């Protein structure tokens, strides 16, 4: 974000360090607070670099006060959303990497919008900084970041890795790589390129089906061109090379992918793999025909009986339309 400015003004190291410290670590809320810089330099910065590349529109807090969803607008007038999930031991920010999503999973509200715009790395970072400043007011910090908001991170291969470098740079946001998770729907070739960058962040895969046929139905755009066989080839290599576990997300849709047979098939698929299954209760949306499963506990039990580590994702903010993309869709349709 600052490279051109730094070059143009030939800034010495100590000025760059002052800027990064104030902006990324002290979390100033406007350029006027960059008091360690002389006024003329600060004024130039103010004229040339927007303090944020996205505009806050609204925020909604869940009744249980454990999640806050924020709607932002980009300069191209597209909406994006980010969520802060508060738990006892962590504050996780879920960022979007696109407005809308081109993957078009048939159960997902973001998927129905199609792609409006891919975000720049600065726009991704701005979502994190927004919540970091918000939490600072309560003496708290963002502890974890997940790329699980709107969009497919591996279809924004220029800006997502760039944003990860800023997040994990010790002079900038300085997050441990273990506290950053990228979630993909499974674009094999792009996953290969991403893993080749060796950014060291954790990996999650939106699986949502235990076999090719059902995945083709639920996630046609990605599934038909990226078979489960090819996907697992690269994931198996990843776990072998890194000894890191992959998280598999599985949204339970009533009478679609939540049968006992599906649970057994999923168990078989993951049995000898370093895997954690994260079951997700579906947040129903009036625009889509899918229903929340009634078999979550049974599904989890079957996986566990088959030796698969399995958690059920705590459902955050159903009352704030907390499922993927729904808040932005509501705004979009106004
Ligand atoms: S579930 Fe994720 S990948 Fe699929 S359409 Fe929604 S945002 Fe895109």
Short mmCIF file of C-alpha atoms and ligand atoms in Angstrom, two decimals:
data_model
loop_
_atom_site.label_atom_id
_atom_site.label_comp_id
_atom_site.label_asym_id
_atom_site.label_seq_id
_atom_site.Cartn_x
_atom_site.Cartn_y
_atom_site.Cartn_z
CA UNK A 1 0.00 0.00 0.00
CA UNK A 2 2.78 2.38 0.90
CA UNK A 3 5.53 1.32 -1.51
CA UNK A 4 5.01 4.03 -4.13
CA UNK A 5 4.74 6.75 -1.50
CA UNK A 6 7.89 5.52 0.23
CA UNK A 7 9.78 5.58 -3.05
CA UNK A 8 8.41 8.92 -4.20
CA UNK A 9 9.47 10.67 -0.98
CA UNK A 10 12.58 8.57 -0.55
CA UNK A 11 11.59 7.89 3.04
CA UNK A 12 14.36 6.79 5.40
CA UNK A 13 13.93 3.56 7.35
CA UNK A 14 12.95 5.23 10.59
CA UNK A 15 10.06 7.09 8.91
CA UNK A 16 8.77 3.81 7.41
CA UNK A 17 9.04 2.18 10.80
CA UNK A 18 7.09 5.05 12.40
CA UNK A 19 4.37 4.71 9.77
CA UNK A 20 4.05 0.91 10.17
CA UNK A 21 4.08 1.10 13.96
CA UNK A 22 1.36 3.72 14.09
CA UNK A 23 -0.80 2.23 11.35
CA UNK A 24 -0.54 -1.53 11.93
CA UNK A 25 0.38 -1.83 15.60
CA UNK A 26 -0.94 1.27 17.39
CA UNK A 27 -4.00 1.18 15.13
CA UNK A 28 -4.47 4.91 14.66
CA UNK A 29 -7.89 5.86 13.34
CA UNK A 30 -6.91 8.60 10.88
CA UNK A 31 -3.77 10.00 9.23
CA UNK A 32 -4.06 13.02 11.56
CA UNK A 33 -2.99 10.72 14.39
CA UNK A 34 0.32 9.95 12.70
CA UNK A 35 1.91 12.43 15.07
CA UNK A 36 5.43 11.01 14.75
CA UNK A 37 5.61 12.43 11.21
CA UNK A 38 6.16 16.11 10.36
CA UNK A 39 2.96 17.89 9.32
CA UNK A 40 3.90 18.45 5.64
CA UNK A 41 4.72 14.79 5.09
CA UNK A 42 1.54 13.75 6.87
CA UNK A 43 -0.51 16.10 4.67
CA UNK A 44 1.02 14.56 1.54
CA UNK A 45 0.13 11.12 2.79
CA UNK A 46 -3.39 12.29 3.51
CA UNK A 47 -3.78 13.60 -0.04
CA UNK A 48 -2.27 10.58 -1.77
CA UNK A 49 -3.35 7.52 0.20
CA UNK A 50 -6.86 6.86 1.46
CA UNK A 51 -6.86 5.82 5.11
CA UNK A 52 -9.21 2.97 4.23
CA UNK A 53 -10.06 1.49 0.85
CA UNK A 54 -13.53 0.37 1.91
CA UNK A 55 -16.36 2.37 3.49
CA UNK A 56 -18.21 1.23 6.59
CA UNK A 57 -21.96 0.98 5.91
CA UNK A 58 -23.51 -0.78 8.90
CA UNK A 59 -22.90 -3.34 11.60
CA UNK A 60 -25.17 -5.85 13.28
CA UNK A 61 -24.49 -7.59 16.55
CA UNK A 62 -26.01 -10.96 17.38
CA UNK A 63 -28.39 -11.12 20.36
CA UNK A 64 -25.90 -13.32 22.15
CA UNK A 65 -23.25 -10.61 21.52
CA UNK A 66 -20.77 -13.20 20.30
CA UNK A 67 -20.60 -12.03 16.71
CA UNK A 68 -20.65 -8.78 14.81
CA UNK A 69 -21.22 -8.62 11.10
CA UNK A 70 -20.12 -5.52 9.21
CA UNK A 71 -21.15 -4.42 5.77
CA UNK A 72 -18.68 -2.34 3.77
CA UNK A 73 -18.84 -0.77 0.33
CA UNK A 74 -15.98 -0.61 -2.15
CA UNK A 75 -15.25 2.50 -4.29
CA UNK A 76 -16.92 0.61 -7.17
CA UNK A 77 -20.13 0.49 -5.10
CA UNK A 78 -20.04 -3.21 -4.39
CA UNK A 79 -20.89 -4.62 -0.97
CA UNK A 80 -18.71 -6.90 1.08
CA UNK A 81 -19.11 -8.25 4.57
CA UNK A 82 -16.83 -9.33 7.38
CA UNK A 83 -17.61 -11.00 10.67
CA UNK A 84 -15.98 -10.84 14.08
CA UNK A 85 -16.57 -13.99 16.13
CA UNK A 86 -15.88 -13.58 19.83
CA UNK A 87 -15.02 -16.58 21.95
CA UNK A 88 -13.58 -16.93 25.42
CA UNK A 89 -10.02 -17.43 24.23
CA UNK A 90 -10.01 -15.84 20.79
CA UNK A 91 -11.37 -13.14 18.52
CA UNK A 92 -11.59 -14.39 14.96
CA UNK A 93 -12.12 -12.15 11.96
CA UNK A 94 -13.67 -13.75 8.90
CA UNK A 95 -12.68 -11.74 5.83
CA UNK A 96 -14.07 -11.58 2.33
CA UNK A 97 -11.73 -11.63 -0.65
CA UNK A 98 -14.40 -10.78 -3.25
CA UNK A 99 -17.75 -9.04 -3.49
CA UNK A 100 -20.08 -11.85 -4.47
CA UNK A 101 -18.60 -15.15 -5.53
CA UNK A 102 -18.17 -16.83 -8.92
CA UNK A 103 -18.25 -20.39 -7.54
CA UNK A 104 -22.04 -20.45 -7.38
CA UNK A 105 -22.58 -23.22 -4.80
CA UNK A 106 -26.31 -23.76 -5.08
CA UNK A 107 -26.98 -23.50 -1.32
CA UNK A 108 -25.06 -20.23 -0.81
CA UNK A 109 -26.42 -16.69 -0.92
CA UNK A 110 -23.08 -15.19 -2.04
CA UNK A 111 -22.97 -17.72 -4.82
CA UNK A 112 -26.29 -16.45 -6.17
CA UNK A 113 -24.83 -12.96 -6.62
CA UNK A 114 -22.09 -14.08 -8.98
CA UNK A 115 -18.84 -12.15 -8.91
CA UNK A 116 -19.03 -8.37 -8.60
CA UNK A 117 -15.40 -7.62 -7.90
CA UNK A 118 -12.21 -9.16 -6.57
CA UNK A 119 -10.78 -7.23 -3.64
CA UNK A 120 -7.31 -5.75 -3.49
CA UNK A 121 -4.98 -6.87 -0.72
CA UNK A 122 -5.50 -3.45 0.92
CA UNK A 123 -9.25 -3.97 0.99
CA UNK A 124 -8.75 -7.36 2.65
CA UNK A 125 -6.39 -5.83 5.22
CA UNK A 126 -8.83 -2.96 5.86
CA UNK A 127 -11.44 -5.46 7.09
CA UNK A 128 -8.97 -6.77 9.69
CA UNK A 129 -7.86 -3.28 10.71
CA UNK A 130 -11.49 -2.23 11.19
CA UNK A 131 -12.05 -4.94 13.80
CA UNK A 132 -8.58 -4.49 15.33
CA UNK A 133 -9.44 -0.81 15.98
CA UNK A 134 -12.87 -1.76 17.30
CA UNK A 135 -11.42 -4.32 19.73
CA UNK A 136 -8.67 -1.96 20.82
CA UNK A 137 -11.39 0.20 22.38
CA UNK A 138 -12.17 -2.71 24.76
CA UNK A 139 -8.53 -3.55 25.37
CA UNK A 140 -8.78 -6.64 23.15
CA UNK A 141 -7.08 -7.87 19.99
CA UNK A 142 -7.84 -9.86 16.86
CA UNK A 143 -6.26 -13.27 17.46
CA UNK A 144 -7.22 -15.31 14.37
CA UNK A 145 -8.03 -14.61 10.74
CA UNK A 146 -9.99 -16.89 8.43
CA UNK A 147 -10.50 -16.37 4.71
CA UNK A 148 -14.03 -17.72 4.81
CA UNK A 149 -16.19 -14.72 3.95
CA UNK A 150 -17.49 -13.92 0.49
CA UNK A 151 -15.48 -15.18 -2.45
CA UNK A 152 -13.02 -17.89 -3.37
CA UNK A 153 -9.50 -16.97 -2.20
CA UNK A 154 -7.82 -19.12 -4.83
CA UNK A 155 -9.58 -17.18 -7.60
CA UNK A 156 -7.95 -14.02 -6.28
CA UNK A 157 -4.45 -15.39 -6.45
CA UNK A 158 -2.72 -12.06 -6.80
CA UNK A 159 -4.19 -10.25 -3.82
CA UNK A 160 -4.87 -12.98 -1.27
CA UNK A 161 -1.22 -14.10 -0.95
CA UNK A 162 -0.17 -10.44 -0.88
CA UNK A 163 -2.57 -9.79 2.00
CA UNK A 164 -1.23 -12.85 3.85
CA UNK A 165 2.30 -11.46 3.56
CA UNK A 166 1.13 -8.21 5.21
CA UNK A 167 -0.77 -10.09 7.92
CA UNK A 168 2.25 -12.21 8.83
CA UNK A 169 4.98 -9.58 8.34
CA UNK A 170 6.52 -8.92 11.75
CA UNK A 171 6.81 -5.20 10.96
CA UNK A 172 3.14 -4.99 9.95
CA UNK A 173 0.30 -7.03 11.47
CA UNK A 174 2.68 -9.72 12.79
CA UNK A 175 0.22 -12.62 13.04
CA UNK A 176 1.55 -16.10 13.55
CA UNK A 177 0.97 -18.22 10.41
CA UNK A 178 -0.78 -20.75 12.62
CA UNK A 179 -3.48 -18.22 13.32
CA UNK A 180 -4.39 -17.64 9.69
CA UNK A 181 -6.60 -20.09 7.77
CA UNK A 182 -7.41 -20.05 4.08
CA UNK A 183 -10.55 -21.85 3.02
CA UNK A 184 -11.02 -22.99 -0.57
CA UNK A 185 -13.72 -24.79 -2.47
CA UNK A 186 -10.99 -26.78 -4.22
CA UNK A 187 -9.47 -25.28 -7.38
CA UNK A 188 -6.70 -27.81 -7.84
CA UNK A 189 -4.31 -25.94 -10.12
CA UNK A 190 -4.60 -22.72 -8.12
CA UNK A 191 -4.16 -24.64 -4.88
CA UNK A 192 -0.92 -26.03 -6.28
CA UNK A 193 0.27 -22.51 -7.12
CA UNK A 194 -0.79 -21.22 -3.70
CA UNK A 195 0.94 -24.01 -1.79
CA UNK A 196 4.04 -23.42 -3.92
CA UNK A 197 4.28 -19.97 -2.35
CA UNK A 198 4.89 -21.67 1.01
CA UNK A 199 3.06 -19.05 3.04
CA UNK A 200 2.60 -21.54 5.88
CA UNK A 201 -1.01 -20.72 6.75
CA UNK A 202 -3.57 -23.37 7.69
CA UNK A 203 -5.77 -24.92 5.04
CA UNK A 204 -9.49 -25.64 5.03
CA UNK A 205 -11.46 -27.19 2.18
CA UNK A 206 -15.19 -26.73 1.61
CA UNK A 207 -16.10 -30.32 0.83
CA UNK A 208 -19.87 -30.44 1.47
CA UNK A 209 -20.29 -33.86 -0.18
CA UNK A 210 -18.76 -37.30 0.31
CA UNK A 211 -18.67 -38.18 -3.38
CA UNK A 212 -18.15 -36.66 -6.81
CA UNK A 213 -21.78 -36.92 -7.92
CA UNK A 214 -23.25 -35.02 -4.98
CA UNK A 215 -20.44 -32.46 -5.08
CA UNK A 216 -21.13 -31.91 -8.78
CA UNK A 217 -24.72 -31.15 -7.84
CA UNK A 218 -24.00 -28.82 -4.91
CA UNK A 219 -20.88 -27.08 -6.22
CA UNK A 220 -21.03 -27.59 -10.00
CA UNK A 221 -18.66 -24.82 -11.12
CA UNK A 222 -15.72 -25.99 -9.08
CA UNK A 223 -16.48 -29.69 -8.79
CA UNK A 224 -16.91 -30.61 -12.44
CA UNK A 225 -13.50 -29.23 -13.40
CA UNK A 226 -11.67 -30.23 -10.22
CA UNK A 227 -12.39 -33.83 -9.37
CA UNK A 228 -12.16 -35.19 -5.84
CA UNK A 229 -9.46 -37.58 -7.05
CA UNK A 230 -7.27 -34.70 -8.25
CA UNK A 231 -8.07 -32.62 -5.18
CA UNK A 232 -7.06 -35.37 -2.77
CA UNK A 233 -3.85 -36.02 -4.72
CA UNK A 234 -2.64 -32.55 -3.89
CA UNK A 235 -4.08 -32.52 -0.35
CA UNK A 236 -2.39 -35.84 0.43
CA UNK A 237 0.91 -34.45 -0.82
CA UNK A 238 0.37 -31.35 1.33
CA UNK A 239 -0.23 -33.36 4.51
CA UNK A 240 2.71 -35.63 3.72
CA UNK A 241 5.07 -32.69 3.09
CA UNK A 242 3.94 -30.56 6.02
CA UNK A 243 2.39 -33.03 8.48
CA UNK A 244 -0.40 -30.48 8.82
CA UNK A 245 -4.03 -31.44 9.18
CA UNK A 246 -6.59 -30.21 6.66
CA UNK A 247 -9.97 -29.02 7.93
CA UNK A 248 -12.91 -30.17 5.82
CA UNK A 249 -16.01 -28.03 6.03
CA UNK A 250 -19.28 -29.78 5.53
CA UNK A 251 -22.54 -27.84 5.60
CA UNK A 252 -25.38 -30.16 6.55
CA UNK A 253 -28.38 -29.79 4.24
CA UNK A 254 -31.54 -31.66 5.22
CA UNK A 255 -32.12 -34.81 3.15
CA UNK A 256 -29.42 -33.79 0.68
CA UNK A 257 -26.05 -34.67 2.21
CA UNK A 258 -26.92 -35.56 5.83
CA UNK A 259 -27.92 -39.23 5.59
CA UNK A 260 -26.33 -42.06 7.54
CA UNK A 261 -24.98 -43.35 4.22
CA UNK A 262 -23.34 -39.96 3.53
CA UNK A 263 -21.74 -39.97 7.00
CA UNK A 264 -20.35 -43.45 6.39
CA UNK A 265 -19.11 -42.51 2.93
CA UNK A 266 -17.41 -39.38 4.29
CA UNK A 267 -15.79 -41.45 7.03
CA UNK A 268 -14.42 -43.84 4.42
CA UNK A 269 -13.13 -40.98 2.29
CA UNK A 270 -11.19 -39.41 5.18
CA UNK A 271 -10.36 -42.48 7.24
CA UNK A 272 -6.61 -42.62 6.62
CA UNK A 273 -6.12 -38.91 6.13
CA UNK A 274 -4.92 -36.21 8.54
CA UNK A 275 -8.31 -34.56 8.73
CA UNK A 276 -10.68 -32.60 10.91
CA UNK A 277 -14.30 -32.36 9.81
CA UNK A 278 -16.10 -29.19 10.75
CA UNK A 279 -19.85 -29.71 10.44
CA UNK A 280 -21.80 -26.53 9.76
CA UNK A 281 -25.47 -26.08 10.53
CA UNK A 282 -27.07 -24.41 7.53
CA UNK A 283 -28.57 -20.97 8.02
CA UNK A 284 -31.78 -21.02 6.04
CA UNK A 285 -32.47 -18.23 3.56
CA UNK A 286 -35.90 -17.43 2.16
CA UNK A 287 -34.48 -17.17 -1.36
CA UNK A 288 -33.08 -20.70 -1.34
CA UNK A 289 -34.94 -24.02 -0.98
CA UNK A 290 -32.50 -25.73 1.40
CA UNK A 291 -33.29 -26.61 5.00
CA UNK A 292 -31.21 -27.07 8.10
CA UNK A 293 -30.43 -30.70 8.90
CA UNK A 294 -31.97 -32.45 11.89
CA UNK A 295 -29.22 -35.07 11.99
CA UNK A 296 -26.18 -33.07 13.06
CA UNK A 297 -25.52 -35.06 16.25
CA UNK A 298 -26.05 -38.41 14.54
CA UNK A 299 -23.80 -37.40 11.64
CA UNK A 300 -21.06 -36.35 14.03
CA UNK A 301 -21.43 -39.57 16.04
CA UNK A 302 -20.99 -41.74 12.96
CA UNK A 303 -17.84 -39.87 11.94
CA UNK A 304 -16.41 -40.12 15.44
CA UNK A 305 -17.21 -43.83 15.70
CA UNK A 306 -15.19 -44.24 12.53
CA UNK A 307 -12.21 -42.47 14.05
CA UNK A 308 -12.65 -39.10 12.31
CA UNK A 309 -12.05 -36.00 14.41
CA UNK A 310 -15.19 -33.97 14.03
CA UNK A 311 -16.50 -30.74 15.49
CA UNK A 312 -19.75 -28.89 14.97
CA UNK A 313 -19.17 -25.26 14.20
CA UNK A 314 -20.87 -23.12 16.79
CA UNK A 315 -23.60 -21.27 14.98
CA UNK A 316 -22.94 -17.57 15.19
CA UNK A 317 -25.50 -14.92 14.77
CA UNK A 318 -28.36 -16.63 13.00
CA UNK A 319 -30.37 -13.63 14.14
CA UNK A 320 -28.05 -11.31 12.19
CA UNK A 321 -28.40 -13.43 9.05
CA UNK A 322 -24.98 -14.86 9.76
CA UNK A 323 -24.77 -17.39 6.95
CA UNK A 324 -22.37 -16.81 4.13
CA UNK A 325 -23.26 -13.74 2.13
CA UNK A 326 -26.78 -13.19 3.35
CA UNK A 327 -26.31 -9.73 4.78
CA UNK A 328 -24.72 -8.42 1.61
CA UNK A 329 -27.45 -9.98 -0.49
CA UNK A 330 -30.10 -8.28 1.64
CA UNK A 331 -28.40 -4.91 1.05
CA UNK A 332 -27.88 -5.63 -2.63
CA UNK A 333 -31.55 -6.31 -3.21
CA UNK A 334 -32.69 -3.01 -1.68
S1 LIG B 1 -20.03 -21.38 -0.38
FE1 LIG B 1 -18.16 -20.15 -0.55
S2 LIG B 1 -17.32 -20.83 -2.54
FE2 LIG B 1 -19.45 -21.48 -2.55
S3 LIG B 1 -20.55 -19.78 -3.57
FE3 LIG B 1 -20.60 -19.42 -1.33
S4 LIG B 1 -18.85 -18.03 -0.95
FE4 LIG B 1 -18.55 -19.00 -2.96
#
